C-alpha atoms as one frame of an Amber mdcrd trajectory, in Angstrom:
protein
 -24.887  24.212  23.011 -22.547  22.378  20.626 -23.108  21.817  16.931 -22.269
  18.119  16.530 -21.313  18.523  12.893 -18.932  21.433  13.309 -17.993  21.046
  16.968 -18.736  24.756  17.467 -20.716  26.452  20.172 -24.092  27.451  18.757
 -25.787  30.769  19.313 -27.481  32.829  16.635 -25.829  31.485  13.504 -22.538
  30.158  12.146 -21.487  31.381   8.747 -18.813  29.065   7.351 -16.006  30.064
   5.042 -15.449  33.745   5.840 -14.208  35.907   8.629 -13.973  39.501   9.818
 -11.297  39.640  12.472 -10.888  42.936  14.332  -7.798  43.661  16.355  -9.079
  46.657  18.229  -9.494  48.499  21.470 -11.118  51.893  21.743  -9.993  55.424
  22.494 -10.177  56.642  26.032 -13.358  58.309  27.160 -13.920  60.451  24.087
 -17.545  61.264  23.299 -19.278  64.017  21.484 -21.060  64.934  18.267 -19.516
  63.536  15.098 -20.459  65.392  11.955 -20.955  63.303   8.773 -17.527  62.651
   7.355 -16.828  63.552   3.763 -13.049  63.737   3.667 -11.567  61.892   0.718
  -9.035  59.102   1.112  -5.851  60.146  -0.705  -5.513  58.227  -3.969  -1.990
  56.824  -3.988  -0.048  54.054  -5.646   0.824  50.804  -3.920   4.151  50.746
  -2.103   6.319  47.723  -1.301   6.369  46.086   2.104   9.488  47.216   3.923
   8.900  46.995   7.661   9.598  43.288   8.016  11.510  40.956   5.706   9.379
  38.448   3.875   9.590  34.909   5.170  12.317  32.885   3.546  11.172  30.321
   1.011  11.154  26.920   2.696  11.893  23.777   0.725   8.697  21.675   0.737
   9.247  18.466   2.724   7.536  16.346   0.078   7.233  15.995  -3.657   3.959
  14.373  -4.725   3.558  11.797  -7.498   0.082  10.664  -8.582  -0.595   9.379
 -12.076  -4.343   9.676 -11.463  -4.401  13.343 -10.487  -1.478  14.812 -12.405
  -1.994  17.341 -15.180  -1.285  16.826 -18.851   1.812  19.002 -18.479   3.321
  16.511 -16.050   2.787  18.421 -12.814   5.051  20.426 -10.550   5.293  18.031
  -7.607   3.040  19.917  -5.211   0.182  18.172  -3.430  -2.257  20.030  -5.676
  -0.266  19.463  -8.879   1.620  16.169  -8.514   4.148  14.714 -10.925   2.945
  11.981 -13.257   6.075   9.843 -12.892   8.461   8.948 -10.107  11.356   9.729
 -12.417  10.198  13.338 -12.754  10.426  13.740  -8.991  13.769  11.920  -8.858
  15.204  14.456 -11.306  14.613  17.410  -8.960  14.441  16.018  -5.411  16.666
  17.744  -2.855  18.296  16.541   0.386  15.739  16.202   3.151  12.782  15.739
   0.822  10.479  12.747   0.505   9.022  11.684  -2.840   5.558  10.449  -1.848
   3.932   8.261  -4.501   0.198   7.572  -4.679  -1.141   4.075  -5.537  -0.986
   2.985  -9.154   1.132   1.085 -11.674   4.118   3.166 -12.765   5.541   1.534
 -15.849   8.959   3.141 -15.831  12.615   2.573 -15.110  13.600   4.629 -12.053
  17.245   5.669 -12.040  18.181   7.574  -8.888  21.091   9.949  -9.428  20.546
  12.603  -6.737  21.918  12.234  -3.216  20.927  13.351   0.228  23.121  13.923
   3.260  23.447  11.935   6.504  21.397  14.613   8.250  18.913  15.088   5.383
  18.482  11.910   3.347  16.299  11.635   0.270  13.392   9.207   0.666  11.201
   7.594  -1.970   8.084   6.259  -0.258   4.764   4.911  -1.374   1.504   6.003
   0.179   0.443   2.380   0.427  -2.261   2.672   3.079  -5.063   2.356   0.537
  -3.340   0.467  -2.252  -0.035  -0.695  -3.678   2.395   1.408  -5.672   3.794
  -0.840  -8.400   6.878  -0.022 -10.448   7.966  -1.820 -13.566   7.090  -4.932
 -15.593   6.914  -3.599 -19.137   8.651  -5.155 -22.124  10.280  -1.902 -23.108
  12.439  -2.142 -19.999  14.430  -5.060 -21.321  17.598  -3.716 -22.826  17.979
  -0.111 -21.617  20.699   0.474 -18.985  21.069  -2.686 -16.914  17.512  -3.891
 -17.328  16.782  -3.291 -13.663  13.576  -1.519 -12.741  15.194   0.621 -10.027
  18.849   1.693 -10.138  20.791   3.580  -7.483  23.602   5.062  -9.574  26.517
   6.374  -7.490  24.373   8.052  -4.833  24.443   8.348  -1.073  21.910   8.839
   1.715  18.837   7.648  -0.168  15.982   5.364   0.982  13.310   3.414  -0.912
  10.312   2.233   1.108   7.032   0.351   0.689   6.827  -0.205  -3.086   6.013
  -3.296  -5.157   8.786  -3.747  -7.730   7.989  -5.976 -10.681  11.185  -7.181
 -12.279  11.758  -8.398 -15.827  14.044 -11.111 -17.113  17.696 -10.403 -17.703
  18.566  -8.299 -14.659  17.878  -7.955 -10.935  14.788  -5.948 -10.138  16.862
  -3.454  -8.100  20.539  -2.576  -8.580  22.628  -0.549  -6.123  25.794   0.498
  -7.970  28.650   2.402  -6.339  26.417   3.881  -3.664  26.727   4.592   0.053
  24.216   4.686   2.909  21.314   3.413   0.836  18.299   1.813   2.564  15.844
  -0.426   0.727  13.065  -1.205   3.209   9.596  -2.690   3.247   9.231  -3.383
  -0.464   7.742  -6.344  -2.301   9.927  -7.610  -5.154   8.491 -10.114  -7.543
   8.803 -11.304 -11.113  10.227 -13.924 -13.441  13.711 -12.447 -13.361  16.400
 -15.108 -13.371  18.938 -12.569 -12.176  17.442 -12.002  -8.751  15.842  -9.373
  -6.582  18.399  -6.884  -5.249  22.021  -6.666  -6.407  24.608  -4.555  -4.559
  27.730  -3.891  -6.559  30.355  -1.327  -7.585  32.156  -1.044  -4.220  29.013
   0.149  -2.467  29.166   0.731   1.288  26.697   0.689   4.183  23.724  -0.518
   2.142  20.754  -1.952   4.072  18.182  -4.294   2.547  15.458  -4.836   5.122
  11.922  -6.180   5.480  11.605  -7.058   1.792   9.234  -9.675   0.480  10.721
 -11.571  -2.485   8.902 -13.889  -4.866  11.032 -14.353  -7.955  11.487 -17.073
 -10.510  15.261 -17.274 -10.359  17.674 -15.941  -7.858  19.302 -14.917  -5.751
  16.887 -12.796  -3.735  19.830 -10.630  -2.604  23.290 -10.611  -4.181  26.018
  -8.663  -2.400  28.781  -8.237  -4.966  32.514  -7.778  -5.031  33.941  -4.745
  -3.269  30.827  -4.058  -1.211  31.544  -3.331   2.447  29.269  -3.322   5.511
  26.094  -4.454   3.762  23.194  -5.335   6.071  20.547  -7.823   4.896  17.970
  -8.096   7.655  14.349  -9.060   8.236  13.592 -10.204   4.674  11.489 -13.073
   3.388  12.472 -14.806   0.166  10.956 -17.555  -1.930  13.165 -18.310  -4.918
  15.393 -20.898  -6.501  18.449 -19.351  -4.810  18.549 -17.465  -1.501  21.191
 -14.905  -0.523  24.656 -14.762  -2.067  27.565 -12.691  -0.732  30.714 -12.601
  -2.880  33.961 -10.828  -1.980  32.071  -8.459   0.315  33.650  -8.114   3.783
  31.671  -7.504   6.971  28.251  -8.360   5.587  25.459  -8.824   8.143  22.701
 -11.375   7.395  20.224 -11.318  10.290  16.641 -12.392  10.888  15.727 -13.469
   7.366  13.380 -16.262   6.325  14.660 -17.972   3.179  12.854 -20.701   1.240
  14.569 -22.088  -1.839  13.577 -24.788  -4.290  16.568 -27.027  -3.650  19.048
 -24.210  -4.139  21.549 -22.545  -1.830  20.116 -20.806   1.202  22.778 -18.344
   2.439  26.066 -18.490   0.529  29.069 -16.394   1.607  31.605 -16.882  -1.178
  35.066 -15.679  -2.157  36.844 -13.359   0.251  34.073 -12.090   2.523  35.526
 -12.183   6.053  33.643 -10.812   9.032  30.242 -12.116   7.984  27.535 -12.266
  10.668  24.804 -14.866  10.014  22.272 -14.992  12.834  18.599 -15.521  13.621
  17.780 -16.748  10.114  15.331 -19.474   9.110  16.636 -21.394   6.108  14.507
 -24.022   4.328  16.030 -25.321   1.097  13.390 -28.010   0.451  10.820 -25.561
  -0.925   7.414 -24.782   0.474   6.316 -28.424   0.072   9.267 -29.722   2.165
  10.540 -32.474  -0.077  13.870 -34.261  -0.424  15.901 -32.638  -3.193  17.089
 -34.560  -6.242  20.534 -32.971  -5.840  20.968 -32.520  -2.084  24.520 -31.205
  -2.435  23.186 -28.109  -4.198  20.768 -27.386  -1.351  23.208 -26.417   1.391
  21.522 -24.203   3.976  24.493 -22.022   5.059  27.797 -21.886   3.166  30.881
 -19.902   4.191  33.850 -20.220   1.824  37.401 -20.696   3.025  38.278 -17.084
   2.259  35.338 -15.875   4.327  35.577 -17.812   7.598  37.875 -15.323   9.331
  35.947 -13.234  11.898  32.659 -14.696  10.636  29.952 -15.804  13.094  27.054
 -18.229  12.607  24.539 -18.615  15.437  20.840 -18.728  16.439  19.786 -19.893
  12.968  17.065 -22.462  12.309  17.702 -24.931   9.470  15.018 -27.183   8.003
  16.800 -30.559   7.470  14.272 -32.191   5.153  15.997 -31.342   1.827  18.777
 -33.803   2.488  21.387 -31.168   1.754  24.225 -30.141   4.089  23.210 -27.977
   6.987  26.498 -26.110   6.653  29.481 -25.914   4.331  32.293 -24.219   6.289
  35.600 -23.572   4.545  34.764 -26.254   1.983  33.750 -28.907   4.539  30.130
 -30.063   4.500  28.312 -30.771   7.789  25.078 -32.722   7.704  24.369 -32.296
  11.411  24.471 -29.311  13.735  26.530 -31.208  16.287  29.339 -31.945  13.834
  29.388 -28.305  12.782  29.594 -27.077  16.372  32.270 -29.618  17.259  34.387
 -28.747  14.229  34.076 -24.962  14.179  32.713 -23.802  17.540  30.034 -22.004
  15.544  26.260 -22.514  15.641  26.042 -23.344  19.340  22.496 -21.962  19.486
  21.438 -23.081  16.010  18.532 -25.481  15.569  18.090 -28.132  12.896  14.451
 -29.134  12.922  11.102 -28.539  11.257  10.734 -24.722  11.498   6.954 -24.897
  11.641   6.357 -22.318   8.917   3.435 -21.672   6.598   3.066 -19.595   3.463
  -0.247 -17.822   3.868  -2.348 -15.186   2.163  -0.953 -15.964  -1.261  -2.183
 -13.522  -3.892  -0.767 -11.792  -6.910   1.028  -9.204  -4.808   2.313 -10.775
  -1.622   2.434 -13.808   0.599   3.825 -14.194   4.094   5.937 -16.891   5.667
   4.469 -17.222   9.146   5.148 -19.329  12.230   2.748 -21.967  13.437   1.943
 -22.270  17.146   4.706 -24.250  18.795   7.352 -23.399  16.172  10.882 -23.693
  17.628  11.606 -20.255  16.130   9.287 -18.570  18.644  10.976 -16.579  21.444
  14.398 -18.088  20.740  16.372 -15.476  18.777  19.412 -13.433  19.732  17.997
 -10.004  20.544  21.444  -8.412  20.390  22.378  -9.753  16.945  24.067  -7.187
  14.667  21.597  -5.402  12.420  18.534  -6.563  14.372  15.521  -4.378  13.647
  13.161  -2.891  16.217  10.185  -4.596  14.504   9.433  -7.477  12.172   8.778
  -7.538   8.416   5.239  -6.195   8.944   6.361  -3.513  11.348   4.937  -5.352
  14.340   6.733  -5.364  17.706   8.603  -8.311  19.122   6.083 -10.107  21.334
   6.265 -12.639  24.152   4.207 -15.706  23.246   2.969 -16.936  26.640   2.871
 -20.513  25.389   6.591 -20.577  24.487   9.618 -20.620  26.744  11.869 -17.587
  26.407  15.196 -19.087  25.326  16.648 -16.191  23.370  18.946 -13.383  24.463
  18.079  -9.785  25.197  14.378  -9.707  26.030  14.427 -13.429  25.414  11.353
 -13.452  23.250  12.293 -12.387  19.758  11.408 -14.948  17.110  13.893 -16.233
  14.562  13.278 -15.263  10.974  11.555 -12.195   9.579   8.044 -12.658  10.972
   7.112 -12.276  14.638   4.201 -14.204  16.053   1.698 -11.769  17.616  -1.138
 -11.691  20.094  -4.145  -9.492  19.450  -3.892  -5.738  18.955  -6.311  -3.151
  20.281  -5.505   0.063  18.478  -6.918   2.181  21.288  -7.543   5.880  20.828
  -5.628   8.729  19.270  -4.802  12.019  20.887  -3.610  15.128  19.072  -2.492
  18.285  20.766  -0.333  21.301  20.197   3.361  20.599  20.672   4.681  22.021
  23.929   7.432  24.536  23.220   6.748  24.436  19.469   5.285  26.899  17.012
   1.570  27.737  16.975   0.825  25.222  14.209   3.034  22.410  15.519   1.151
  19.336  16.719   1.888  15.851  18.051  -0.476  12.926  17.459  -0.183   9.837
  19.643  -1.894   6.456  19.387  -2.204   4.299  22.519  -2.397   0.706  21.274
  -2.521  -2.234  23.643  -1.288  -5.751  22.988  -2.579  -8.943  24.562   1.043
 -10.180  24.793   3.980  -8.289  26.285   6.038  -6.442  23.656   9.637  -5.238
  23.643   8.728  -1.729  22.594   5.782   0.045  21.051   6.677  -0.502  17.435
   4.197  -1.236  14.675   2.796  -0.090  11.381   0.775   3.046  11.815  -0.339
   5.733   9.424  -1.312   9.333  10.071  -3.202  11.646   7.748  -3.274  15.192
   9.027  -6.063  17.499   7.970  -4.385  19.358   5.111  -2.653  16.266   3.683
  -4.045  14.433   0.675  -2.793  10.998   1.765  -1.708   9.177   4.902   1.937
   8.756   5.856   3.162   5.430   7.242   5.095   5.429  10.513   6.862   2.705
  12.492   5.973   4.296  15.815   2.569   5.287  17.236   3.252   9.010  17.225
   3.847  11.655  14.622   4.610  15.371  14.591   3.115  17.711  12.047   3.006
  21.442  11.329  -0.262  22.600   9.815  -0.281  25.297   7.182  -3.256  27.220
   8.581  -4.791  27.824  11.985  -8.163  26.575  13.196  -9.551  23.103  13.750
  -6.678  20.704  13.070  -7.627  17.050  12.704  -5.787  13.800  12.092  -7.009
  10.412  10.918  -5.005   7.379  11.872  -4.731   3.782  10.803  -3.265   0.826
  12.666  -2.455  -2.250  10.620  -1.333  -5.658  11.872  -0.213  -6.539   8.353
   1.949  -3.568   7.502  -0.653  -2.098   5.120   0.184  -4.906   2.719  -3.481
  -5.504   1.786  -3.474  -8.943   3.364  -7.009 -10.192   4.078  -8.314  -6.902
   2.708  -8.468  -3.678   4.670  -5.978  -1.741   6.700  -6.935  -2.446  10.289
  -8.326   0.084  12.737  -9.089   3.677  11.783 -10.133   6.671  13.869  -9.917
  10.473  14.020  -9.093  13.214  16.520  -8.839  17.014  16.449  -7.280  19.930
  18.252  -7.148  23.700  17.804  -4.118  25.542  16.449  -3.343  29.239  16.311
  -1.129  31.510  14.229   1.462  34.240  14.734   1.406  37.746  13.326   3.810
  39.451  10.952   3.361  43.210  10.661   4.201  44.981   7.414   4.408  48.621
   6.422   0.931  49.653   5.208   0.642  48.626   1.562  -2.240  49.631  -0.674
  -3.769  46.612  -2.410  -7.035  48.104  -3.660  -8.293  51.528  -4.696 -11.327
  51.504  -6.958 -10.839  55.211  -7.768  -7.491  54.578  -9.470  -8.103  51.044
 -10.855  -5.600  49.595  -8.365  -6.527  45.959  -7.848  -9.377  46.105 -10.366
  -9.483  47.041 -14.077 -11.860  50.028 -13.778 -12.364  53.279 -11.885 -16.140
  52.922 -11.872 -17.507  52.893  -8.305 -18.839  49.633  -6.914 -22.541  49.348
  -7.729 -25.320  48.651  -5.243 -24.995  44.993  -4.242 -21.754  44.771  -6.225
 -18.728  42.765  -5.235 -14.999  43.262  -5.766 -12.778  40.199  -5.941  -9.196
  40.692  -4.826  -6.771  37.945  -5.895  -3.924  37.206  -3.501  -1.588  34.490
  -4.850   0.899  35.458  -2.145   1.187  37.903   0.704   4.505  39.657   1.346
   6.251  36.869  -0.531   4.566  34.066   1.434   2.405  31.605  -0.570  -1.253
  32.094   0.192  -1.569  28.423   1.186   0.612  29.239   4.216  -1.435  32.266
   5.289  -4.174  31.853   7.894  -5.519  35.404   7.749  -4.585  38.845   6.493
  -5.161  42.160   8.233  -6.529  45.025   6.131  -7.501  48.580   6.833 -10.614
  48.919   4.672 -12.068  52.328   3.844 -15.408  53.206   2.273 -15.450  56.599
   0.568 -17.980  58.570  -1.516 -21.014  56.393  -0.682 -24.212  57.746  -2.243
 -26.510  56.126   0.374 -26.248  54.633   3.838 -25.306  50.951   4.148 -22.534
  48.619   5.144 -19.620  46.728   3.602 -19.019  43.005   3.939 -15.475  41.652
   3.688 -15.095  37.886   3.549 -13.159  35.034   2.050 -15.830  32.647   0.761
 -17.737  33.210  -2.455 -20.888  32.120  -0.634 -21.095  35.556   0.984 -21.463
  36.910   4.518 -24.142  38.437   6.704 -22.190  40.375   9.328 -20.861  43.810
   8.426 -17.293  45.073   8.413 -17.821  48.816   7.853 -21.002  50.832   8.505
 -21.472  54.140   6.656 -23.965  56.896   5.735 -24.174  58.921   2.549 -21.097
  61.018   1.722 -19.170  59.611   4.703 -15.607  58.254   4.552 -15.182  55.478
   7.100 -12.240  53.117   7.748 -12.169  49.937   9.801  -9.614  47.249  10.480
 -10.579  43.821   9.163  -8.879  40.440   9.508  -9.891  37.985   6.818  -9.020
  34.294   6.517  -7.503  33.381   3.174  -9.137  30.262   1.762  -8.895  30.105
  -2.022  -6.425  32.926  -2.602  -9.186  35.505  -2.837 -11.099  37.920  -0.650
 -14.373  39.612  -1.487 -15.638  43.100  -0.663 -19.391  43.463  -1.093 -21.346
  46.738  -1.117 -24.489  46.067   0.933 -26.196  49.379   0.199 -28.602  50.826
  -2.322 -26.025  53.197  -3.805 -22.488  53.206  -5.161 -19.232  53.349  -3.155
 -15.496  53.515  -3.703 -13.290  51.137  -1.735  -9.712  51.300  -0.494  -7.832
  48.425   1.203  -4.372  48.683   2.794  -2.487  45.571   3.920  -1.287  45.806
   7.544   0.017  42.275   8.168  -0.767  38.578   8.102  -1.067  35.500  10.335
   0.894  32.322   9.624   3.078  29.672  11.264   5.837  32.235  11.702   6.001
  35.716  13.140   5.249  37.096  16.588   3.025  35.952  19.390   0.491  38.241
  21.040   0.183  39.698  24.543  -3.023  41.555  25.484  -2.812  44.511  27.860
  -5.116  46.482  30.047  -5.799  49.580  27.907  -3.067  52.106  28.589  -3.150
  55.683  27.363   0.199  56.419  25.742  -0.681  59.690  23.947  -3.096  62.580
  24.524  -2.174  65.848  22.846  -5.057  67.669  24.539  -2.788  68.182  27.525
  -0.300  69.951  25.268  -0.527  71.297  21.716  -2.447  69.827  18.768  -0.613
  68.221  15.878   0.326  70.844  13.284  -0.870  70.700   9.661   1.044  67.882
   7.894   2.949  67.434  11.134   4.403  64.282  12.680   4.378  62.801  16.155
   6.928  60.244  17.307   5.407  58.237  20.126   7.924  56.548  22.428   6.536
  53.272  23.781   9.784  51.975  25.248   8.628  52.626  28.811   5.547  50.429
  28.442   6.686  47.752  25.955   9.497  45.169  26.059  12.527  45.825  23.894
  11.853  43.082  21.343   8.287  44.042  20.440   7.580  43.843  16.711   4.182
  45.573  16.523   1.693  47.349  18.751  -2.097  47.492  18.743  -3.234  51.054
  19.273  -6.720  52.480  19.302  -6.099  55.905  17.781  -8.681  58.676  18.049
  -8.819  62.014  16.259 -10.701  64.758  18.102 -11.225  68.503  17.540  -9.793
  68.628  14.005 -10.056  72.078  12.447 -10.286  70.788   8.870 -10.944  67.517
   7.050  -8.009  65.155   6.542  -6.523  61.753   7.224  -4.253  60.340   9.898
  -1.516  57.835   9.072   0.223  55.668  11.687   3.460  54.049  10.516   6.792
  52.561  11.683   9.105  55.153  13.140  12.033  56.136  10.955  10.465  54.898
   7.700   8.906  56.913   4.849   5.275  57.866   5.314   3.306  55.134   3.506
   0.697  55.807   0.856  -2.065  54.568   3.136  -4.362  56.010   5.789  -5.742
  54.784   9.101  -8.288  57.453  10.014 -10.419  59.821   7.927 -12.005  62.828
   9.588 -13.839  66.103   9.003 -13.728  69.321  10.977 -15.047  68.951  14.518
 -15.342  65.147  14.374 -14.288  62.631  17.031 -13.531  59.247  15.462 -11.426
  56.220  16.508  -9.940  53.294  14.599  -7.738  50.388  15.509  -4.193  50.346
  14.179  -1.673  47.502  14.209   1.664  49.167  13.507   5.264  47.890  13.438
   7.409  49.254  16.275  10.913  50.411  15.330  13.336  51.370  18.075  10.510
  51.368  20.581   8.614  54.060  18.655   5.774  54.584  16.214   5.062  57.672
  14.115   1.796  59.518  13.364   1.262  61.945  10.453  -1.595  64.485  10.337
  -2.310  64.687   6.606  -4.481  67.819   6.625  -4.273  71.598   6.341  -5.483
  72.095   9.910  -4.594  71.037  13.399  -5.996  68.089  15.308  -5.681  66.434
  18.662  -4.766  62.743  18.798  -5.347  60.209  21.540  -3.798  56.713  21.502
  -4.549  53.789  23.817  -2.209  50.791  23.821  -4.225  47.559  23.776  -1.545
  44.909  23.302   1.563  43.987  21.389   3.232  41.340  19.256   6.717  40.118
  20.048   8.896  37.201  21.140   8.098  34.613  23.766  10.695  36.259  25.996
   8.645  39.455  25.896   5.587  37.573  27.126   3.936  37.523  23.701   3.081
  33.825  23.499  -0.573  33.809  22.449  -1.717  32.830  18.969  -4.739  33.707
  16.883  -7.548  31.286  15.992  -9.924  32.308  13.177 -13.545  31.710  14.241
 -16.531  33.287  12.568 -17.793  35.834  11.898 -20.530  34.833  14.297 -23.068
  37.095  15.942 -22.664  36.065  19.555 -24.819  38.777  21.134 -27.677  41.075
  20.070 -29.569  43.089  22.665 -32.478  43.556  20.252 -33.295  39.831  20.570
 -31.543  39.068  23.833 -29.375  36.444  22.157 -26.032  35.819  23.850 -26.547
  38.134  26.816 -25.950  36.608  30.242 -28.745  37.245  32.748 -30.464  39.770
  30.508 -33.535  39.642  28.290 -34.143  41.470  25.026 -33.922  45.248  25.312
 -31.431  48.126  25.101 -28.675  48.675  27.617 -29.753  51.336  30.039 -27.515
  54.258  30.937 -24.374  53.190  32.774 -25.489  49.541  32.415 -23.171  46.537
  32.008 -23.989  43.435  29.940 -21.926  40.257  29.825 -21.378  37.936  26.862
 -19.782  34.490  26.706 -17.267  34.154  23.907 -17.559  31.327  21.453 -14.726
  28.899  20.913 -14.109  25.361  19.784 -15.160  22.968  22.530 -15.899  19.698
  20.748 -15.430  17.883  17.470 -17.871  15.356  16.056 -19.860  15.672  19.262
 -16.971  14.669  21.530 -15.405  16.956  24.107 -11.852  17.729  23.033 -10.701
  18.282  26.594  -7.671  20.251  27.678  -6.363  20.961  24.201  -9.340  23.122
  23.256  -8.298  26.098  25.366 -10.695  28.894  26.195 -10.004  32.349  24.746
  -7.538  34.605  26.493  -8.810  37.481  24.367 -11.691  37.847  21.936 -11.608
  39.641  18.611 -15.004  41.172  17.910 -16.774  43.896  15.980 -18.816  45.992
  18.416 -21.798  47.909  17.061 -23.975  50.471  18.840 -27.341  51.165  17.237
 -30.339  53.323  18.174 -28.556  55.274  20.940 -30.741  57.930  22.562 -27.791
  60.146  23.549 -24.110  60.519  22.749 -21.655  58.347  24.657 -19.050  55.615
  24.479 -19.130  51.832  24.705 -16.345  50.099  26.609 -15.505  46.400  26.496
 -13.482  44.793  29.307 -12.872  41.474  31.093 -15.824  40.041  32.999 -16.021
  40.884  36.693 -13.447  43.666  36.544 -13.778  47.452  36.752 -14.452  49.225
  33.430 -11.331  51.068  32.243 -11.355  54.716  31.188 -10.688  53.772  27.563
 -13.519  53.329  25.091 -14.159  51.169  22.040 -17.059  52.823  20.216 -17.858
  56.551  20.178 -21.437  57.374  19.161 -23.979  60.188  18.925 -27.734  60.069
  19.290 -29.541  58.215  16.524 -26.381  57.041  14.725 -25.185  53.473  14.216
 -21.482  53.238  14.976 -19.089  50.313  15.112 -15.491  49.585  15.893 -13.337
  46.550  16.395 -11.900  45.394  19.674  -9.467  42.929  21.177 -10.963  42.186
  24.590  -9.323  40.242  27.377 -11.627  37.612  28.809 -12.223  36.186  32.233
 -13.626  32.671  32.256 -14.323  33.144  28.527 -16.672  36.057  29.283 -16.459
  39.742  28.327 -18.479  42.696  29.618 -19.858  45.776  27.813 -20.375  49.127
  29.552 -22.772  51.736  28.159 -21.031  54.920  29.314 -23.766  57.387  28.416
 -26.820  59.086  29.895 -29.179  57.243  27.539 -29.934  53.749  26.302 -28.621
  51.909  23.238 -28.684  48.512  21.574 -25.439  46.568  21.242 -24.356  43.878
  18.784 -21.240  41.690  19.102 -19.879  39.899  16.019 -17.020  37.614  17.031
 -14.340  37.061  14.425 -11.746  35.022  16.295  -9.850  34.659  19.516  -6.395
  34.282  21.016  -5.212  31.241  22.962  -2.322  30.702  25.344   0.732  28.730
  24.252   0.734  24.964  24.729
């Protein structure tokens, strides 16, 4: 059954927010009496991680700015601690980063002085899905620097997108000075500035001004100044006294703009500006009311000075003739008809001089749009191959084929002239998110499948994606986006499709919806590192034992140099020592607590167990669920994140058994060669290590071969005891080492359960945290397939279906919710009537000779296991001459690569 709120399979209970993740398989066939353990864990200092280098610090892709959420100190630019001002981000931004600004009014002058690279540009972008980001319009701005609100000062490879810039009098709202490869796209520029909207000056090169909306009191909307080369002014709408002016700026492209002036110049190419390209523009110099101008000579639609006619091209423009002004002024000669212009110059063959059929709609304080009426001659008549032509219109919508208009343009034949494309209706369709094929375990691709009632050139548009661990949505011009999550588990994305470019026209942002997938994580092994020892005040401020019902909080701001926000889970070897009564220990990551146990113990017993814990708030908790006091020790073994090694489960393989030779000497070492059974590039191995027939009490330490013996233990034992524990150990040169830290001899058995390594080695599976959840309990019959409540009889087999994510919000997530390839579970035997072993194995296969839990009559024993599944089912074999109850607490599972 599926929980519709969580999308999880439901059995006994789901305990949100914490996890015990075992990575374990048992020792082979060892059973016998186990005396109560009382060996002490050696009290040692923490040692540094040395087995694997810490992950390199990665430059964050974004710097956040949010004046509503920032701290009094001004913020650091992270999503959790954003900057208060855009200027603060501009002062530190690096190539390849995006400064993402949340909605609000930022009353500041933004001077951009830092550059990107062609491969890694710097981008300033508003998160304008839910509101505008406004910059400027304060009196204090008049006077400082140039008076512009935004200044690009000698930079290169920088973009500015989707802001509202409010200019002040005395200077253009935006100035680009001495800069190269600058893109100003999708912004609204308004204000009473008499000096215009955007000015490009100072010998700038390759500057693009695209899809702007201008409403200014003076002019020009764009001024391309002396010395500028290769400027591109494309897809803009302007409503001002003066349109676009190009002066002494060779090879300027002016394509697909809609310009309305109040009896002023439309497009004016002045001075020495050869090589101009003026195409697909709509120019109306009679204002929005379409009236004859008092001074028609000043209202020329397109002017190209004598010094600019060389190599210049004018074509596919649409001129509104009502102002009475010249349609063209070419080399100083005015032409009041298109025919005379064509006959005299050979230019403008495909130009039109007629009522453009435009409307100014949705006027509000922020924006208005110049749209095309049905039947406008601009529809489906543009040059699709014009230099600088964009893949979408000013609102990000695709070029669409109006079925009521003849296709008279070039290319597809149905691009509209001007900045705005007439559209049919849009059905946003559904969104799909799945793991990226060939990518890392946390890499995903989200795809929207919109449909249009009219044919479109390509699937362009204005979309926005907000992935699960993002605070705001990111706007995209295409209906797909890639994203790498920071942590494994359920990974969701919300999406928005807007027919108005998220410009808040008519209120709202269009269609919204949500989809989810499941992501995993890779493992990085480290040399065992002691993080907690309550006996020596390591990790806590006191040596007092943990009281009955007491809890230890372990803060983890980072793990092996990796920020905790990028850690999915950590792997600990947790040891209980000196307990005064029987009980169990709970290890979890949520302050709300846990019910399942991680370590079971009796009075005066020292017991270790491997635990994998998700890291949520930078803390983990260890809770003493007994009526007496205990001491606790925790040794870090590794962690799961976006980077590291994939996993490959194996059929349990015995790689060491000293009983066929000599026992390990007191304080002696074994060097176990795994090169015959593991690929060469393995990074870590999962071994179930068992001590048997020890002659004295002691501890066993498993560590990377060729490295110093760490100050940590894996197994604690007393004389005559047989006890297993799972170990995940780095492999160096194909070997691992084992140290018998005792004054007596002991036999050691090791079963190889799986390994971590590269994809080439076959280690491609990733780990998904899930639980802890009790998925089976023979005492109640819960979770057992074809069995009722009752103990497992001697030599009996019980089968259990693993839990995994199958649906989200009640909807089946389909092929991208893969079933487990292996289950991570804590196996507990309780109330056994005789000694024996419990073995877990894939469903419908023969039980292997290895074991997972060794037990004696009347004792509760547990161990952790990684169990290969078959059809998402595992089986449990009671290899004893008596009966016993069995509990299965699932902590997570592995999934195959995408």
